Short mmCIF file of C-alpha atoms in Angstrom, two decimals:
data_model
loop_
_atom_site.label_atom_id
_atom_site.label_comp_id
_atom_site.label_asym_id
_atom_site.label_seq_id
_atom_site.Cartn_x
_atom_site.Cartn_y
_atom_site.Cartn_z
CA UNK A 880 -21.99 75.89 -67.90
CA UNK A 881 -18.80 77.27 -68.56
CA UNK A 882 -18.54 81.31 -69.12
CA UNK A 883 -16.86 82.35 -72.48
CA UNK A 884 -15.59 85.57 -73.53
CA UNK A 885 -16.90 87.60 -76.77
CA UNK A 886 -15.01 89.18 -79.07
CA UNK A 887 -16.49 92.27 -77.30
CA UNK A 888 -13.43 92.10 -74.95
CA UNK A 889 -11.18 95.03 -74.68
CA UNK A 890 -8.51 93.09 -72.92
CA UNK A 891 -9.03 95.53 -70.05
CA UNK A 892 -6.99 92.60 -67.86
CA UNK A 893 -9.51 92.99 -65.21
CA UNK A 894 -11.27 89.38 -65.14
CA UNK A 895 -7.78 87.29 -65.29
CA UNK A 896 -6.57 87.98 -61.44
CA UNK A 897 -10.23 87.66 -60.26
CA UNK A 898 -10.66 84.06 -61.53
CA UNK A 899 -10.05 81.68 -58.65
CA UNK A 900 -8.95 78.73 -60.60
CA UNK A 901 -7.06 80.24 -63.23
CA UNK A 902 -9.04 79.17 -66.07
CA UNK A 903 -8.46 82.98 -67.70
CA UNK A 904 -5.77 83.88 -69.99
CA UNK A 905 -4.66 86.13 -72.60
CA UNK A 906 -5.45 84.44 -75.97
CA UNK A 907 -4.28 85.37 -79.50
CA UNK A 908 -6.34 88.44 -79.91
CA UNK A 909 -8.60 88.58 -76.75
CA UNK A 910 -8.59 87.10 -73.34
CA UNK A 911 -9.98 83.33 -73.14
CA UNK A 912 -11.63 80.95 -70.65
CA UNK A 913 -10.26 77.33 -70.08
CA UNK A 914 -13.47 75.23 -69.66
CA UNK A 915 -12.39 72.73 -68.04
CA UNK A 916 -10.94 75.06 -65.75
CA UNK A 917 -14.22 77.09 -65.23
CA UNK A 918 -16.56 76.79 -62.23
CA UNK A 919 -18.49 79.64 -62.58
CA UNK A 920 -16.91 80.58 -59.28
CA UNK A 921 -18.99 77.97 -57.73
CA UNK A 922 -17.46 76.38 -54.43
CA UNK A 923 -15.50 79.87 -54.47
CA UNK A 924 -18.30 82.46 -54.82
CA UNK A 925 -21.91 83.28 -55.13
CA UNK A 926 -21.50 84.58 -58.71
CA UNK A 927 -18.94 84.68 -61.21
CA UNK A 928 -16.13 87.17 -60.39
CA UNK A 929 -15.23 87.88 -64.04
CA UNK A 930 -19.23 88.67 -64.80
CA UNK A 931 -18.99 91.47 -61.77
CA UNK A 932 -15.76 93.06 -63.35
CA UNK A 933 -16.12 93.14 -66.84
CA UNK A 934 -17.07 96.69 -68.12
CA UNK A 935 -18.46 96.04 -71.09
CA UNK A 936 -20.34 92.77 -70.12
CA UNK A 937 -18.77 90.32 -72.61
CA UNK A 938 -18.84 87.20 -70.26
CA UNK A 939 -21.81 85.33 -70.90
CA UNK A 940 -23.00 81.15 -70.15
CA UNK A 941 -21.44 79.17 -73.30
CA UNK A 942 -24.49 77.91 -74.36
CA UNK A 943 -22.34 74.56 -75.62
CA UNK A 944 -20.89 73.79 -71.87
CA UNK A 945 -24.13 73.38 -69.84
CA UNK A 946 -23.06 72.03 -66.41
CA UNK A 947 -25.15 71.68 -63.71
CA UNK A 948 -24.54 73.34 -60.04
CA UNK A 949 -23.59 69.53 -58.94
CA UNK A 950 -21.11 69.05 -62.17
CA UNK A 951 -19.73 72.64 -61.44
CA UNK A 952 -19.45 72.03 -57.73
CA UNK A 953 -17.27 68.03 -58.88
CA UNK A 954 -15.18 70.09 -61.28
CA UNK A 955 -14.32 72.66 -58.40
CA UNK A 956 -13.12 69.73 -55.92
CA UNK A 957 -11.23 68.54 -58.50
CA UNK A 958 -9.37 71.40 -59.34
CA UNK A 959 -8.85 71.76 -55.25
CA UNK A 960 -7.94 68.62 -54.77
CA UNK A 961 -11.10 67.64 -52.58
CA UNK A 962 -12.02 65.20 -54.62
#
């Protein structure tokens, strides 16, 4: 799945530099994730880097991306260039 952001963001700016393929930036009113973009860190990390710096936890699954760990892991060489 891809993560999404809440309107419980208080565009603290912390999750944007720790997203390895860019997929986070500052939206209209709070900061958004690109799906196609998102990897849920995986090929990068063990766990989402936005999940681990968000203070006020507002970064859950979108429940209307579900991706498996073998779709995430395509989309990631993709975006590298792996693939």
């Amino acid at each position: 799945m891809s993560l999404i952001i809440t309107d419980e963001c208080i565009n603290c700016d912390v999750c944007e530099p720790e997203c390895p393929n860019e997929a986070i930036s500052q939206g209209e009113e709070i900061y958004v994730i690109e799906p196609s973009k998102c990897t849920e860190c995986v090929g990068h990390f063990d766990e989402p880097q936005c999940q681990q710096v968000c203070p006020v936890d507002c970064i859950p699954l979108d429940p209307n991306r579900k991706e498996t760990e073998e779709q995430l892991m395509e989309k990631y060489l993709t975006l590298t260039g792996q693939l």
